[in-house]
Amino acid sequence: MTRGPLHGIRVLDLSKVLAGPLCAQYLAEMGAEVIKVEPPVSGDDTRGWPPFRAPGLGAVFLSANRGKRSIALDLKSDEGRAIVHELAAVCDVAIESFGTGVAERLGIDRETLRAVNPRLIHCSISGFGRTGPLATAPGYDVILQAFSGMMSLTGEEGGSFVRSPISPVDQTTGIHALSGILAALYAREATGAVESVEVSLYDTAMAFLGYNFQSFWEKGVQPDRCGSSHESLCPYQAFEAQDGAVMIGVANDSLWRRFCAVAGLDDAVRDDPKFATNAARVANRAETLALVSAAIAARPAAFWDRELAAVRVPCSPIQSLAEVLDHPHTRAGDIVQSYDKPGVGTLNGIAHPVRFGGRARAVGSAPPSLGEDGDGLLAWLGHSDEDIAELRARGVLG
């Protein structure tokens, strides 16, 4: 791989599940060296989440742990904590996602690790933040979708509540952690100041709802759940074409006029005061949708995909995962990467969604097996073969 912009940066990944590991994987794919510390025997929780490619390599784990080296340590032991301190002393960044108070008990909190390495940028990831009445509450993506009000907006009107299946709160918290770490690295180089970074699933979920809260403050009422549509735009939702569903996004009045030309809605409809502006279409949503739905249902999805694209009206068939992977646009790019893991075979992954200098993207090394780099890392830190064997025999090293 071409050296990435973070070449020379070393990261201690003490996190687990998704937000922290994804952040660390992105750092790795930008060139950083990442050392992942996991508990012996079980490792990161997601190693045990099916489906599996091989024992200890659950799909979620594979998606967020490329480019790392793994050492399995018992952090409840004095020796395990001492090794983490040795690693922290030679790292630039440490990331942890333990429950509030746990990092302090384990001796891997900001103050303890900063005493070991004053230049260390410490990133703490939590469910509800480190202060406040819910500071010790367990935080999971789905819980924050429910708590924040996000789930109250998701789903069809009158239907049951729906969880977003892409874990947006977890994944975006990882991205916020990444942006904070990059800013802190810049500040350290520019001014010498060593910042710490704190992110939480709660803050991420609340930030996701920024414009929804703004609308709520203006209207003062809970919005209805609106499925695939948008409370401020119309027509802007999924429609059933003759042979399948399509998503159409008419986000302004110019797009409305172009849509009408393709859909065969005559000038009387297009320019009717009830439909001529977006605000009018929103106010007359039911009537607008009745006209548009009838037009869409008369033609196959491929017609709308082709003809609306020709006049630059946003439209897409609602594709399955298999369909988007097989799409010519996906096959022409490098966002999907294949790589090999010895003893396991060829794996696929989604690359880091940032490109530098126009260069082709490439994934780093395969996600590590649990503790596979432990001996090498300890030898690099100066431990003898006898010391390593004793640590393993005592269960400190997995």
Coordinates of C-alpha atoms in Angstrom, one line a residue:
M1 CA 0.0 0.0 0.0
T2 CA 1.0 3.6 -0.6
R3 CA 1.9 5.3 2.7
G4 CA -1.2 7.0 4.0
P5 CA -1.2 10.5 5.5
L6 CA -1.1 9.1 9.0
H7 CA 2.0 7.0 8.4
G8 CA 4.0 7.1 11.6
I9 CA 1.0 7.5 13.9
R10 CA 0.5 4.7 16.4
V11 CA -2.9 3.9 17.9
L12 CA -3.9 1.8 20.9
D13 CA -7.4 0.5 20.3
L14 CA -8.9 -0.5 23.6
S15 CA -12.5 -0.3 22.3
K16 CA -15.0 -2.9 21.3
V17 CA -18.1 -3.6 19.2
L18 CA -18.5 -0.9 16.5
A19 CA -18.0 2.8 17.1
G20 CA -14.4 2.6 18.5
P21 CA -13.2 -0.2 16.2
L22 CA -14.6 1.5 13.1
C23 CA -12.8 4.7 14.1
A24 CA -9.5 2.8 14.6
Q25 CA -10.0 0.9 11.3
Y26 CA -10.3 4.3 9.5
L27 CA -7.1 5.5 11.2
A28 CA -5.4 2.3 10.0
E29 CA -6.6 2.7 6.5
M30 CA -5.2 6.3 6.5
G31 CA -1.8 4.8 7.4
A32 CA -1.7 4.6 11.2
E33 CA -0.4 1.5 13.0
V34 CA -3.2 0.2 15.1
I35 CA -2.7 -2.2 18.1
K36 CA -6.0 -3.7 19.2
V37 CA -6.2 -5.0 22.8
E38 CA -8.8 -7.6 23.5
P39 CA -9.8 -9.8 26.5
P40 CA -8.5 -13.4 26.4
V41 CA -10.7 -16.2 25.4
S42 CA -13.7 -14.2 24.0
G43 CA -12.0 -11.1 22.5
D44 CA -14.1 -8.3 21.1
D45 CA -17.8 -9.0 21.5
T46 CA -18.4 -8.9 17.8
R47 CA -16.1 -11.9 17.2
G48 CA -19.1 -14.0 18.4
W49 CA -21.8 -12.3 16.4
P50 CA -23.0 -14.5 13.4
P51 CA -22.7 -15.0 10.5
F52 CA -19.2 -16.3 10.7
R53 CA -16.5 -16.8 8.1
A54 CA -14.5 -18.8 10.7
P55 CA -14.6 -19.2 14.5
G56 CA -14.0 -15.8 16.1
L57 CA -14.5 -13.9 12.8
G58 CA -18.1 -12.7 12.9
A59 CA -19.3 -10.5 10.1
V60 CA -19.5 -7.3 12.1
F61 CA -16.0 -7.9 13.5
L62 CA -14.7 -8.3 9.9
S63 CA -16.3 -5.1 8.9
A64 CA -14.5 -2.9 11.5
N65 CA -11.1 -4.4 12.3
R66 CA -8.9 -4.5 9.2
G67 CA -5.4 -3.3 9.3
K68 CA -4.9 -4.0 13.1
R69 CA -2.7 -6.2 15.2
S70 CA -4.3 -8.0 18.1
I71 CA -3.0 -8.7 21.5
A72 CA -5.2 -10.5 24.1
L73 CA -4.6 -9.2 27.6
D74 CA -6.3 -9.6 31.0
L75 CA -6.7 -6.0 32.0
K76 CA -7.9 -7.1 35.5
S77 CA -4.4 -8.3 36.2
D78 CA -1.5 -6.1 37.3
E79 CA 0.7 -7.5 34.5
G80 CA -1.9 -6.9 31.8
R81 CA -2.3 -3.3 32.9
A82 CA 1.4 -2.8 32.9
I83 CA 1.7 -4.1 29.3
V84 CA -1.1 -1.6 28.3
H85 CA 0.9 1.1 29.9
E86 CA 4.0 0.0 28.0
L87 CA 2.0 0.2 24.8
A88 CA 0.5 3.6 25.7
A89 CA 4.0 5.0 26.2
V90 CA 4.9 4.4 22.5
C91 CA 1.5 5.4 21.0
D92 CA 0.0 8.7 19.8
V93 CA -3.6 7.9 20.4
A94 CA -5.6 5.6 22.7
I95 CA -9.3 4.8 22.2
E96 CA -11.5 3.3 24.9
S97 CA -15.2 2.6 25.0
F98 CA -15.7 1.1 28.5
G99 CA -18.7 2.0 30.7
T100 CA -18.3 5.1 32.9
G101 CA -15.9 4.4 35.7
V102 CA -14.5 1.1 34.3
A103 CA -11.5 2.7 32.6
E104 CA -10.5 4.2 35.9
R105 CA -10.8 0.9 37.7
L106 CA -8.7 -0.8 35.0
G107 CA -6.1 2.0 35.0
I108 CA -6.5 2.9 31.3
D109 CA -8.3 6.2 31.8
R110 CA -7.1 9.5 30.4
E111 CA -5.2 10.7 33.6
T112 CA -3.4 7.4 34.1
L113 CA -2.3 7.0 30.5
R114 CA -1.3 10.6 30.3
A115 CA 0.9 10.1 33.2
V116 CA 2.6 7.4 31.2
N117 CA 2.7 9.4 28.0
P118 CA 2.0 13.2 28.2
R119 CA 1.7 13.4 24.4
L120 CA -1.0 10.8 24.2
I121 CA -4.4 11.8 22.7
H122 CA -7.0 9.9 24.7
C123 CA -10.4 9.3 23.1
S124 CA -13.3 8.2 25.3
I125 CA -16.5 6.8 23.7
S126 CA -19.6 6.2 25.8
G127 CA -23.3 5.6 25.6
F128 CA -24.7 8.7 27.4
G129 CA -21.5 10.7 28.1
R130 CA -19.4 10.7 31.2
T131 CA -21.6 13.1 33.3
G132 CA -25.3 13.5 34.0
P133 CA -28.0 11.2 35.4
L134 CA -27.5 8.5 32.7
A135 CA -23.7 8.5 32.7
T136 CA -23.5 4.9 33.9
A137 CA -26.4 3.6 31.8
P138 CA -25.5 1.1 29.1
G139 CA -25.6 2.6 25.6
Y140 CA -26.4 0.6 22.5
D141 CA -27.3 2.0 19.1
V142 CA -30.9 0.8 19.2
I143 CA -31.4 2.2 22.8
L144 CA -30.2 5.6 21.6
Q145 CA -32.5 5.4 18.5
A146 CA -35.4 4.9 21.0
F147 CA -34.2 7.4 23.7
S148 CA -33.4 10.3 21.4
G149 CA -36.7 10.3 19.6
M150 CA -35.2 9.0 16.4
M151 CA -37.4 5.8 16.5
S152 CA -40.5 7.9 17.1
L153 CA -40.0 9.3 13.5
T154 CA -39.1 6.0 11.8
G155 CA -41.7 3.7 10.2
E156 CA -45.0 4.1 8.4
E157 CA -47.8 6.2 9.9
G158 CA -49.9 3.8 12.0
G159 CA -47.4 1.1 11.8
S160 CA -45.0 -0.3 14.4
F161 CA -41.8 1.4 15.3
V162 CA -38.8 0.5 13.2
R163 CA -35.1 0.2 14.0
S164 CA -32.7 1.5 11.4
P165 CA -30.7 -1.7 10.6
I166 CA -27.5 0.1 9.7
S167 CA -26.6 1.1 13.3
P168 CA -26.3 4.8 12.3
V169 CA -25.6 6.0 15.8
D170 CA -22.8 3.6 16.4
Q171 CA -21.2 4.2 13.1
T172 CA -21.4 7.9 13.1
T173 CA -20.1 8.1 16.7
G174 CA -17.0 6.3 15.3
I175 CA -16.8 9.0 12.6
H176 CA -17.1 11.8 15.2
A177 CA -14.4 10.1 17.2
L178 CA -12.2 10.0 14.1
S179 CA -12.8 13.7 13.3
G180 CA -12.0 14.7 16.9
I181 CA -8.8 12.6 16.9
L182 CA -7.6 14.1 13.6
A183 CA -8.3 17.6 15.0
A184 CA -6.3 16.8 18.2
L185 CA -3.4 15.4 16.1
Y186 CA -3.4 18.6 14.1
A187 CA -3.5 20.8 17.3
R188 CA -0.6 18.8 18.9
E189 CA 1.6 19.3 15.8
A190 CA 0.6 23.0 15.4
T191 CA 0.7 24.2 19.0
G192 CA 1.9 21.4 21.1
A193 CA -1.4 21.3 23.0
V194 CA -2.5 17.7 23.8
E195 CA -6.3 17.5 23.6
S196 CA -8.5 14.7 24.8
V197 CA -11.6 13.7 22.8
E198 CA -15.0 12.6 24.2
V199 CA -17.9 11.4 22.1
S200 CA -21.1 9.6 23.0
L201 CA -23.9 7.8 21.2
Y202 CA -26.3 10.2 22.9
D203 CA -24.6 13.3 21.5
T204 CA -24.5 11.7 18.1
A205 CA -28.2 10.8 18.1
M206 CA -29.1 14.3 19.3
A207 CA -27.0 15.8 16.5
F208 CA -28.6 13.5 13.9
L209 CA -31.9 15.1 14.9
G210 CA -30.8 18.7 14.6
Y211 CA -33.2 19.8 11.9
N212 CA -36.0 17.6 13.3
F213 CA -35.7 19.4 16.6
Q214 CA -35.7 22.7 14.8
S215 CA -38.9 21.9 13.1
F216 CA -40.4 20.7 16.4
W217 CA -39.5 24.0 18.0
E218 CA -41.2 25.9 15.2
K219 CA -44.3 23.8 15.0
G220 CA -44.6 22.6 18.6
V221 CA -46.0 19.2 17.7
Q222 CA -44.6 15.7 17.3
P223 CA -44.4 15.0 13.6
D224 CA -46.2 12.0 12.2
R225 CA -44.1 9.0 11.1
C226 CA -43.8 9.3 7.3
G227 CA -42.1 6.2 6.0
S228 CA -39.9 7.0 3.0
S229 CA -41.3 10.6 2.6
H230 CA -40.1 13.9 4.0
E231 CA -42.3 16.3 6.0
S232 CA -40.9 19.3 4.1
L233 CA -40.9 18.1 0.5
C234 CA -43.4 16.5 -1.9
P235 CA -43.3 14.3 -3.9
Y236 CA -40.2 12.9 -2.2
Q237 CA -40.7 9.2 -1.4
A238 CA -41.0 5.7 -2.7
F239 CA -43.6 4.9 -5.3
E240 CA -44.8 1.6 -6.8
A241 CA -44.0 1.5 -10.5
Q242 CA -45.5 -1.1 -12.8
D243 CA -43.0 -3.8 -11.8
G244 CA -41.2 -2.6 -8.7
A245 CA -40.6 0.3 -6.3
V246 CA -38.7 3.5 -7.1
M247 CA -37.6 6.4 -5.0
I248 CA -38.2 9.8 -6.4
G249 CA -36.9 13.1 -4.9
V250 CA -38.5 16.2 -6.3
A251 CA -36.8 18.7 -4.0
N252 CA -37.6 22.0 -5.7
D253 CA -40.0 23.5 -8.2
S254 CA -37.6 23.2 -11.2
L255 CA -37.5 19.5 -10.6
W256 CA -41.3 19.4 -10.3
R257 CA -41.7 20.9 -13.8
R258 CA -39.2 18.5 -15.3
F259 CA -40.9 15.5 -13.5
C260 CA -44.3 16.6 -14.9
A261 CA -42.9 16.6 -18.4
V262 CA -41.7 13.0 -18.2
A263 CA -44.8 11.8 -16.2
G264 CA -47.2 13.3 -18.7
L265 CA -48.8 15.6 -16.1
D266 CA -50.0 18.5 -18.3
D267 CA -49.4 22.2 -17.8
A268 CA -52.8 22.5 -16.0
V269 CA -51.5 20.2 -13.3
R270 CA -48.0 21.5 -13.3
D271 CA -49.0 25.1 -12.9
D272 CA -52.0 24.6 -10.7
P273 CA -51.6 26.8 -7.6
K274 CA -52.1 23.7 -5.5
F275 CA -49.0 22.1 -7.0
A276 CA -46.9 24.8 -8.5
T277 CA -44.6 25.3 -5.4
N278 CA -43.2 22.9 -3.0
A279 CA -45.0 24.5 -0.1
A280 CA -48.3 24.1 -1.9
R281 CA -47.6 20.5 -2.7
V282 CA -46.8 19.8 0.9
A283 CA -50.0 21.5 2.0
N284 CA -51.9 19.4 -0.6
R285 CA -49.9 16.3 -0.1
A286 CA -52.7 13.7 -0.5
E287 CA -53.8 15.2 -3.8
T288 CA -50.3 15.5 -5.1
L289 CA -49.4 12.0 -4.2
A290 CA -52.6 10.6 -5.8
L291 CA -51.6 12.2 -9.2
V292 CA -48.0 11.2 -8.9
S293 CA -48.7 7.6 -7.8
A294 CA -51.1 7.0 -10.7
A295 CA -48.5 8.3 -13.2
I296 CA -45.7 6.2 -11.7
A297 CA -47.8 3.0 -11.6
A298 CA -48.4 3.2 -15.3
R299 CA -44.7 2.6 -16.3
P300 CA -42.0 0.1 -15.3
A301 CA -39.2 1.1 -12.9
A302 CA -36.6 1.1 -15.7
F303 CA -38.6 3.8 -17.5
W304 CA -38.5 6.1 -14.6
D305 CA -34.8 5.4 -13.8
R306 CA -33.9 6.1 -17.4
E307 CA -36.1 9.0 -18.3
L308 CA -35.9 10.9 -15.1
A309 CA -32.1 10.5 -15.1
A310 CA -32.1 12.1 -18.6
V311 CA -33.7 15.3 -17.2
R312 CA -31.7 15.1 -14.0
V313 CA -34.6 14.4 -11.6
P314 CA -33.3 12.3 -8.7
C315 CA -34.6 8.7 -9.0
S316 CA -33.5 5.2 -8.1
P317 CA -35.0 1.8 -8.1
I318 CA -35.0 0.4 -4.5
Q319 CA -32.3 -2.1 -4.9
S320 CA -31.3 -5.2 -2.9
L321 CA -27.8 -5.6 -1.6
A322 CA -27.0 -8.0 -4.4
E323 CA -28.3 -5.6 -7.0
V324 CA -26.2 -2.7 -5.8
L325 CA -23.1 -4.9 -5.6
D326 CA -23.7 -6.0 -9.1
H327 CA -24.4 -2.5 -10.5
P328 CA -22.0 -1.3 -13.2
H329 CA -21.2 1.8 -11.1
T330 CA -20.1 -0.4 -8.1
R331 CA -18.1 -2.7 -10.3
A332 CA -16.4 0.2 -12.0
G333 CA -15.1 1.6 -8.7
D334 CA -13.0 0.4 -5.8
I335 CA -15.2 0.9 -2.8
V336 CA -15.6 -2.9 -2.6
Q337 CA -12.3 -4.6 -1.9
S338 CA -11.3 -8.2 -1.9
Y339 CA -8.4 -9.5 0.2
D340 CA -7.0 -12.7 1.6
K341 CA -6.6 -14.0 5.2
P342 CA -4.3 -17.0 5.5
G343 CA -6.2 -20.1 6.6
V344 CA -9.6 -18.4 5.9
G345 CA -9.6 -17.5 2.2
T346 CA -10.7 -14.5 0.3
L347 CA -12.8 -11.9 2.1
N348 CA -14.7 -8.8 0.8
G349 CA -14.9 -5.5 2.5
I350 CA -16.0 -1.9 2.0
A351 CA -13.0 0.4 1.8
H352 CA -12.5 3.6 3.7
P353 CA -14.8 6.1 1.9
V354 CA -12.1 8.8 1.5
R355 CA -9.7 9.0 -1.4
F356 CA -6.4 10.8 -1.2
G357 CA -4.6 12.3 -4.2
G358 CA -6.8 10.5 -6.7
R359 CA -5.1 7.2 -5.8
A360 CA -6.9 3.9 -5.9
R361 CA -8.0 2.7 -2.5
A362 CA -6.7 -0.5 -0.9
V363 CA -7.6 -2.3 2.3
G364 CA -4.9 -3.0 4.8
S365 CA -4.2 -6.3 6.4
A366 CA -7.0 -8.7 7.2
P367 CA -8.8 -8.5 10.5
P368 CA -6.6 -10.3 13.1
S369 CA -7.4 -13.5 14.8
L370 CA -7.6 -13.1 18.6
G371 CA -4.2 -12.4 20.0
E372 CA -2.3 -13.4 16.9
D373 CA 0.2 -10.6 17.3
G374 CA 0.7 -10.9 21.1
D375 CA 4.1 -12.6 21.1
G376 CA 5.5 -10.3 18.4
L377 CA 4.3 -7.1 20.2
L378 CA 5.7 -8.2 23.5
A379 CA 9.0 -9.1 22.0
W380 CA 9.0 -5.6 20.3
L381 CA 8.4 -4.1 23.8
G382 CA 11.5 -6.0 25.0
H383 CA 9.9 -9.0 26.8
S384 CA 11.9 -12.2 26.7
D385 CA 10.6 -15.5 25.4
E386 CA 10.5 -16.8 28.9
D387 CA 8.5 -13.8 30.2
I388 CA 6.0 -14.2 27.3
A389 CA 5.6 -17.9 28.0
E390 CA 5.0 -17.2 31.7
L391 CA 2.4 -14.5 30.9
R392 CA 0.6 -17.0 28.7
A393 CA 0.7 -19.8 31.2
R394 CA -0.8 -17.5 33.9
G395 CA -3.6 -16.4 31.6
V396 CA -2.4 -12.7 31.4
L397 CA -1.7 -13.2 27.7
G398 CA -4.3 -14.9 25.5

